[in-house]
Coordinates of C-alpha atoms and ligand atoms in Angstrom, one line a residue:
M1153 CA 0.0 -0.1 0.1
E1154 CA 1.3 3.4 -0.9
A1155 CA 1.7 6.1 1.6
A1156 CA -1.9 8.2 1.6
L1157 CA -1.1 10.6 4.3
N1158 CA -0.5 14.4 3.1
Q1159 CA -1.4 13.5 -0.8
H1160 CA -3.2 16.2 -2.1
V1161 CA -5.9 14.8 -4.6
V1162 CA -8.0 17.5 -7.1
V1163 CA -11.5 15.9 -7.8
T1164 CA -13.1 18.0 -10.6
G1165 CA -17.0 17.3 -10.7
G1166 CA -16.4 16.7 -6.9
A1167 CA -19.9 17.7 -5.8
G1168 CA -21.7 15.2 -8.4
Y1169 CA -23.3 12.0 -7.7
I1170 CA -19.9 10.0 -7.5
G1171 CA -17.9 12.8 -6.2
S1172 CA -20.5 13.6 -3.0
I1173 CA -19.7 9.7 -2.0
L1174 CA -15.9 9.8 -2.8
V1175 CA -14.8 13.3 -1.4
P1176 CA -15.7 12.4 2.3
E1177 CA -14.4 9.0 1.8
L1178 CA -10.8 10.5 0.6
L1179 CA -11.0 13.1 3.3
R1180 CA -11.7 9.9 6.0
N1181 CA -8.7 8.3 4.4
N1182 CA -6.5 11.4 5.4
F1183 CA -5.9 12.9 1.9
Q1184 CA -6.0 16.5 1.4
V1185 CA -8.8 17.2 -1.1
T1186 CA -9.7 20.3 -3.5
V1187 CA -12.8 20.1 -5.3
I1188 CA -13.4 22.0 -8.4
D1189 CA -17.3 22.0 -9.5
N1190 CA -19.4 24.6 -11.2
L1191 CA -22.2 23.6 -9.3
M1192 CA -24.2 23.1 -12.4
Y1193 CA -27.3 21.4 -10.5
K1194 CA -27.3 24.1 -7.7
Q1195 CA -26.5 21.0 -5.6
K1196 CA -25.2 21.5 -1.6
S1197 CA -23.8 17.9 -1.5
L1198 CA -20.7 18.5 0.3
A1199 CA -22.2 20.7 2.6
A1200 CA -21.4 18.2 5.3
I1201 CA -17.8 18.4 5.0
Q1202 CA -17.0 22.2 4.7
A1203 CA -15.7 22.8 8.2
S1204 CA -12.8 20.0 7.7
D1205 CA -9.6 21.8 7.2
R1206 CA -7.8 19.0 4.9
Y1207 CA -10.7 20.2 2.3
Q1208 CA -10.8 23.2 -0.2
F1209 CA -13.9 24.2 -2.6
I1210 CA -13.1 26.0 -5.7
E1211 CA -16.2 27.0 -7.7
G1212 CA -15.1 27.0 -11.2
D1213 CA -15.3 25.7 -14.6
V1214 CA -13.1 22.7 -16.0
R1215 CA -13.0 24.6 -19.4
E1216 CA -11.3 27.6 -17.9
I1217 CA -7.8 26.1 -17.4
D1218 CA -5.5 29.2 -17.0
Q1219 CA -7.9 30.2 -13.9
L1220 CA -7.1 26.5 -12.4
V1221 CA -3.5 26.1 -13.3
P1222 CA -2.7 26.8 -9.2
Y1223 CA -4.8 24.1 -8.1
F1224 CA -3.7 21.7 -10.5
E1225 CA -0.1 22.6 -9.7
K1226 CA -0.7 21.3 -6.1
A1227 CA -2.0 18.0 -7.0
D1228 CA -0.3 14.7 -6.4
V1229 CA -3.4 12.8 -7.8
I1230 CA -6.4 14.1 -9.9
I1231 CA -9.6 12.5 -10.3
P1232 CA -11.4 14.3 -13.1
L1233 CA -15.0 13.3 -12.4
A1234 CA -16.3 16.8 -14.2
A1235 CA -18.6 16.0 -17.3
L1236 CA -22.0 16.1 -18.9
V1237 CA -23.1 12.8 -18.0
G1238 CA -25.2 10.5 -19.8
A1239 CA -26.3 10.2 -23.4
P1240 CA -29.7 12.4 -23.0
L1241 CA -27.9 15.2 -21.5
C1242 CA -25.0 15.3 -23.9
D1243 CA -27.7 15.1 -27.1
Q1244 CA -29.0 18.0 -26.1
R1245 CA -25.9 20.1 -25.5
P1246 CA -23.6 18.3 -28.0
E1247 CA -20.9 21.2 -28.2
E1248 CA -20.5 21.6 -24.5
A1249 CA -20.3 17.8 -24.0
V1250 CA -17.1 17.9 -26.4
Q1251 CA -15.8 20.8 -24.5
I1252 CA -16.2 19.7 -20.9
N1253 CA -16.0 15.9 -21.4
Q1254 CA -12.9 15.7 -23.8
E1255 CA -11.7 19.2 -24.8
A1256 CA -10.9 19.9 -21.0
I1257 CA -9.5 16.7 -20.3
R1258 CA -6.8 17.8 -23.1
K1259 CA -6.3 21.0 -21.7
M1260 CA -5.8 19.7 -18.0
C1261 CA -3.3 17.1 -19.3
G1262 CA -1.3 19.9 -20.9
V1263 CA -0.7 21.8 -17.8
L1264 CA 0.0 18.6 -15.5
S1265 CA 3.6 17.3 -15.2
E1266 CA 4.6 13.6 -15.7
R1267 CA 4.9 13.1 -12.1
Q1268 CA 1.1 14.0 -11.2
K1269 CA -1.0 10.9 -11.2
I1270 CA -4.7 10.8 -12.8
L1271 CA -7.3 8.3 -12.4
I1272 CA -10.1 9.0 -14.7
P1273 CA -13.5 7.3 -14.9
T1274 CA -14.8 6.6 -18.0
T1275 CA -17.8 4.2 -19.3
N1276 CA -18.1 0.6 -20.2
S1277 CA -21.2 1.7 -22.5
G1278 CA -18.1 2.5 -24.8
Y1279 CA -18.5 -1.1 -25.7
G1280 CA -21.9 -0.5 -27.3
I1281 CA -23.1 -3.6 -28.3
G1282 CA -21.3 -6.8 -27.2
E1283 CA -20.8 -10.2 -28.9
K1284 CA -23.7 -12.4 -27.7
G1285 CA -23.0 -14.3 -24.8
K1286 CA -19.5 -13.3 -24.6
M1287 CA -18.1 -11.0 -21.8
C1288 CA -16.2 -7.7 -22.8
T1289 CA -12.7 -7.3 -21.5
E1290 CA -10.6 -4.3 -21.3
E1291 CA -9.0 -5.9 -24.8
S1292 CA -12.7 -5.6 -26.7
P1293 CA -13.0 -3.5 -29.4
M1294 CA -15.0 -0.5 -28.2
N1295 CA -17.8 0.6 -30.0
P1296 CA -19.5 3.6 -28.5
L1297 CA -23.1 4.3 -29.4
S1298 CA -23.5 7.7 -28.3
L1299 CA -21.9 11.2 -28.2
Y1300 CA -21.4 10.8 -24.5
A1301 CA -19.6 7.3 -24.9
R1302 CA -17.6 8.7 -27.5
T1303 CA -16.4 11.8 -25.9
K1304 CA -15.6 9.2 -22.7
V1305 CA -13.6 6.9 -25.2
E1306 CA -11.6 10.0 -26.7
A1307 CA -11.0 11.3 -23.0
E1308 CA -9.4 8.2 -22.1
K1309 CA -7.3 8.1 -25.1
I1310 CA -6.1 11.4 -24.1
V1311 CA -5.2 10.5 -20.6
L1312 CA -3.6 7.3 -21.3
R1313 CA -1.0 8.7 -23.9
R1314 CA 0.6 10.3 -20.8
Q1315 CA 2.6 8.4 -18.0
N1316 CA 1.3 7.9 -14.6
S1317 CA -2.6 7.3 -15.7
I1318 CA -5.5 5.0 -15.0
S1319 CA -8.9 4.3 -16.6
F1320 CA -11.8 3.1 -14.8
R1321 CA -14.4 1.9 -17.4
L1322 CA -17.3 2.1 -14.5
A1323 CA -20.5 -0.1 -15.1
T1324 CA -24.0 1.9 -14.5
V1325 CA -23.4 3.3 -11.0
F1326 CA -26.5 2.9 -8.6
G1327 CA -27.2 3.8 -4.8
V1328 CA -28.1 6.8 -2.9
S1329 CA -25.8 9.7 -2.9
P1330 CA -26.1 13.3 -1.6
R1331 CA -26.3 14.6 -5.1
M1332 CA -28.9 12.2 -6.4
R1333 CA -29.4 11.0 -9.8
I1334 CA -32.4 9.1 -10.4
D1335 CA -31.7 8.8 -14.4
L1336 CA -29.5 6.1 -13.7
L1337 CA -31.1 2.7 -14.5
V1338 CA -31.4 0.8 -11.2
N1339 CA -31.9 4.3 -9.3
D1340 CA -34.9 4.8 -12.0
F1341 CA -36.3 1.6 -12.2
T1342 CA -36.6 1.3 -8.3
Y1343 CA -38.1 4.9 -8.1
R1344 CA -40.7 4.1 -10.8
A1345 CA -41.5 0.7 -9.0
W1346 CA -41.6 2.3 -5.4
K1347 CA -43.7 5.3 -6.8
D1348 CA -45.9 4.0 -9.6
G1349 CA -45.9 0.4 -8.9
S1350 CA -45.7 -0.4 -12.6
L1351 CA -43.5 -0.4 -15.3
E1352 CA -43.3 -0.9 -19.5
I1353 CA -39.9 -1.7 -20.4
F1354 CA -38.5 -1.7 -24.1
E1355 CA -35.8 -4.2 -24.9
G1356 CA -36.0 -5.9 -21.7
H1357 CA -33.4 -8.6 -22.6
F1358 CA -30.8 -5.8 -23.2
K1359 CA -28.0 -6.4 -20.8
R1360 CA -25.7 -4.4 -18.6
N1361 CA -23.4 -4.2 -15.7
Y1362 CA -23.9 -2.4 -12.7
I1363 CA -21.8 -1.4 -9.5
H1364 CA -22.9 0.6 -5.9
V1365 CA -21.5 4.1 -5.7
K1366 CA -19.6 3.2 -2.2
D1367 CA -18.0 0.8 -4.4
V1368 CA -17.0 3.1 -6.9
A1369 CA -15.4 5.4 -4.4
R1370 CA -13.6 2.3 -3.3
A1371 CA -11.8 1.6 -6.4
F1372 CA -10.5 5.1 -6.5
L1373 CA -9.0 4.7 -3.1
H1374 CA -7.8 1.2 -4.6
G1375 CA -6.2 2.7 -7.7
I1376 CA -4.5 5.8 -5.2
N1377 CA -3.0 3.1 -2.8
H1378 CA -1.8 0.9 -5.2
F1379 CA -0.8 3.2 -8.0
S1380 CA 2.2 1.8 -9.3
K1381 CA 0.8 -1.5 -9.8
L1382 CA -2.3 -0.5 -11.8
C1383 CA -0.6 2.6 -13.6
G1384 CA -0.9 2.6 -17.5
Q1385 CA -3.9 0.5 -17.8
V1386 CA -7.3 0.2 -18.2
Y1387 CA -9.9 -1.5 -16.0
N1388 CA -13.3 -2.4 -15.9
V1389 CA -15.1 -1.6 -12.7
G1390 CA -18.3 -3.5 -12.0
L1391 CA -20.3 -5.6 -9.6
S1392 CA -19.5 -9.3 -11.4
E1393 CA -22.5 -11.0 -10.2
A1394 CA -24.6 -8.2 -11.6
N1395 CA -24.5 -8.7 -15.6
L1396 CA -28.3 -8.3 -15.9
S1397 CA -31.0 -7.9 -18.4
K1398 CA -33.5 -5.4 -17.6
L1399 CA -36.0 -7.6 -17.0
E1400 CA -33.9 -9.4 -14.4
L1401 CA -33.3 -6.0 -12.8
C1402 CA -37.4 -5.8 -12.4
Q1403 CA -37.5 -9.3 -11.2
A1404 CA -34.7 -8.3 -8.6
I1405 CA -37.0 -5.2 -7.8
Q1406 CA -40.1 -7.0 -7.5
N1407 CA -38.4 -9.3 -5.0
H1408 CA -38.4 -6.0 -2.5
L1409 CA -41.8 -4.7 -3.8
P1410 CA -44.0 -7.9 -4.5
S1411 CA -46.8 -5.7 -6.0
F1412 CA -44.5 -4.2 -8.4
K1413 CA -46.0 -4.9 -12.3
F1414 CA -43.5 -4.8 -15.2
T1415 CA -44.1 -5.5 -18.5
E1416 CA -42.2 -5.5 -22.0
S1417 CA -43.6 -3.4 -24.6
A1418 CA -43.6 -5.5 -28.0
T1419 CA -43.2 -1.9 -30.1
G1420 CA -40.7 1.0 -29.2
K1421 CA -36.8 0.8 -29.0
D1422 CA -34.7 1.6 -26.2
P1423 CA -33.0 5.0 -27.3
D1424 CA -29.9 3.8 -25.4
Q1425 CA -29.3 0.7 -27.8
R1426 CA -26.2 -0.4 -25.6
D1427 CA -26.0 -4.4 -24.9
Y1428 CA -23.2 -6.2 -23.5
I1429 CA -21.8 -8.1 -20.4
V1430 CA -18.4 -7.4 -18.5
S1431 CA -15.6 -9.4 -17.1
N1432 CA -14.3 -7.5 -14.1
E1433 CA -11.5 -10.0 -13.8
K1434 CA -8.8 -7.7 -14.5
I1435 CA -9.3 -5.5 -11.5
E1436 CA -10.3 -8.1 -9.1
K1437 CA -6.9 -9.6 -9.6
T1438 CA -5.5 -6.7 -8.3
G1439 CA -7.2 -7.1 -4.9
F1440 CA -10.4 -5.2 -5.3
K1441 CA -13.8 -6.7 -5.0
P1442 CA -16.9 -4.8 -4.5
T1443 CA -18.7 -5.0 -1.0
H1444 CA -22.2 -3.8 -1.9
R1445 CA -24.6 -6.0 -3.9
L1446 CA -27.4 -5.1 -6.0
D1447 CA -30.1 -6.1 -3.3
D1448 CA -28.4 -3.5 -1.1
G1449 CA -28.7 -1.1 -3.5
I1450 CA -32.2 -1.7 -4.0
R1451 CA -32.9 -1.8 -0.5
E1452 CA -31.3 1.6 0.4
L1453 CA -32.8 3.4 -2.7
I1454 CA -36.6 2.2 -1.3
E1455 CA -35.7 3.4 2.5
A1456 CA -34.2 6.4 0.9
Y1457 CA -37.4 7.3 -1.4
T1458 CA -39.8 6.4 1.3
K1459 CA -38.1 8.5 4.1
Q1460 CA -37.8 11.7 1.4
E1461 CA -34.1 11.4 2.3
V1462 CA -33.2 12.2 -1.5
C1463 CA -33.8 15.0 -3.7
I1464 CA -35.7 13.5 -7.1
S1465 CA -33.0 15.0 -9.6
R1466 CA -32.1 13.7 -13.2
N1467 CA -29.2 14.8 -15.2
A1468 CA -31.6 15.2 -18.3
Ligands
NAD127 N1 -22.9 7.5 -12.6 C1 -22.3 6.7 -13.5 O1 -23.2 5.7 -13.8 C2 -21.2 6.5 -14.4 C3 -20.9 5.9 -15.2 C4 -19.7 6.0 -15.8 C5 -18.9 6.9 -15.8 N2 -18.9 8.0 -14.7 C6 -18.5 9.0 -14.9 O2 -18.1 9.6 -13.8 C7 -18.1 11.0 -13.6 C8 -19.1 11.6 -12.5 O3 -20.3 11.3 -13.0 P1 -21.5 11.2 -11.7 O4 -22.4 10.3 -12.1 O5 -21.1 11.9 -10.7 O6 -22.2 12.8 -12.5 P2 -23.0 14.0 -12.1 O7 -23.8 14.7 -13.4 O8 -23.5 13.9 -10.7 O9 -21.6 14.5 -11.9 C9 -20.8 15.8 -13.0 C10 -20.1 16.9 -12.0 O10 -19.4 17.7 -12.8 C11 -19.7 18.7 -12.6 N3 -19.7 19.7 -14.0 C12 -20.2 19.8 -14.8 N4 -19.7 20.4 -15.9 C13 -18.5 21.1 -15.3 C14 -17.9 22.0 -15.6 N5 -17.7 22.5 -16.9 N6 -17.0 22.4 -14.9 C15 -16.9 22.3 -13.6 N7 -17.7 21.1 -12.9 C16 -18.6 20.7 -13.8 C17 -21.5 19.1 -12.4 O11 -21.8 20.1 -11.6 C18 -21.7 18.0 -11.2 O12 -21.0 18.0 -10.0 C19 -18.3 11.4 -14.9 O13 -17.2 11.4 -15.5 C20 -19.1 10.0 -15.6 O14 -18.6 10.2 -17.0 C21 -20.3 7.7 -14.4

């Protein structure tokens, strides 16, 4: 394990869904943390850590690189989460999506020194449509179907051209965060099952892989703590037992909400045509294992919706 104490981590987009879980976890693990975020959702998700003397918040836009150089210079580790996230939002704002998700990453790499470490989250949706019954590995061809996935594939290429970089191809994340996103599939289906009691799905056999938001934070910590071992590589980060079709996901939700009814529509197309299963063996072999199961996430989501502990917000 590499020394954590006194390392300075800069997290762009740190006030987002993942960042709002990751940043407090970094502080708990003794890192010094600077968050750069433009608060585009007017979120106050990091309010609970404001008082920490190892934490600094900078309201800023990752596209304005000149203003951010002094903060990047101080970093030992950079985790660039800032992005327009999700296919629908990127389709609504295509130019900004390229500028923020891709070009801001290029500019950032241009001002960093080679000694500084980057751990970037990309997306396993870059696999697009996988070969039937065959697991996508890090060697599988990329086939991004949306502008969002294309910008993330490009960002990964940019980051991996430099030394001291890791890319985590994240599965679809689920679970409760202080900056909630209910546009994510598990969070969304569970919300509709809880609120409406029924759901009509398109192309219910389409499969994908999932991971709990707290395990994503744990993966970043694992990456920092074992950086020299993982460096220069791409890793799928997902819950291996959760390569599920939408119908199987509905079934899992129904186990918690028995009156939930779901039907598959014979007409209509899923706007997001991705369909793949993913192997997470490469990161597991480095000693990382998720600790939260899909059922844990569904249970905590239902509890949070019932107690109105989360703000119901979608990216688009
Ligand atoms: N959530 C998932 O399922 C998932 C899966 C794969 C990869 N990722 C990646 O993880 C990262 C975080 O995703 P998330 O789910 O937390 O999304 P999110 O939308 O909650 O977070 C994005 C954050 O970036 C900030 N931001 C947006 N534009 C900015 C700009 N120009 N300057 C500064 N800050 C800006 C937003 O205010 C927000 O806090 C993204 O890079 C995303 O591509 C997420």
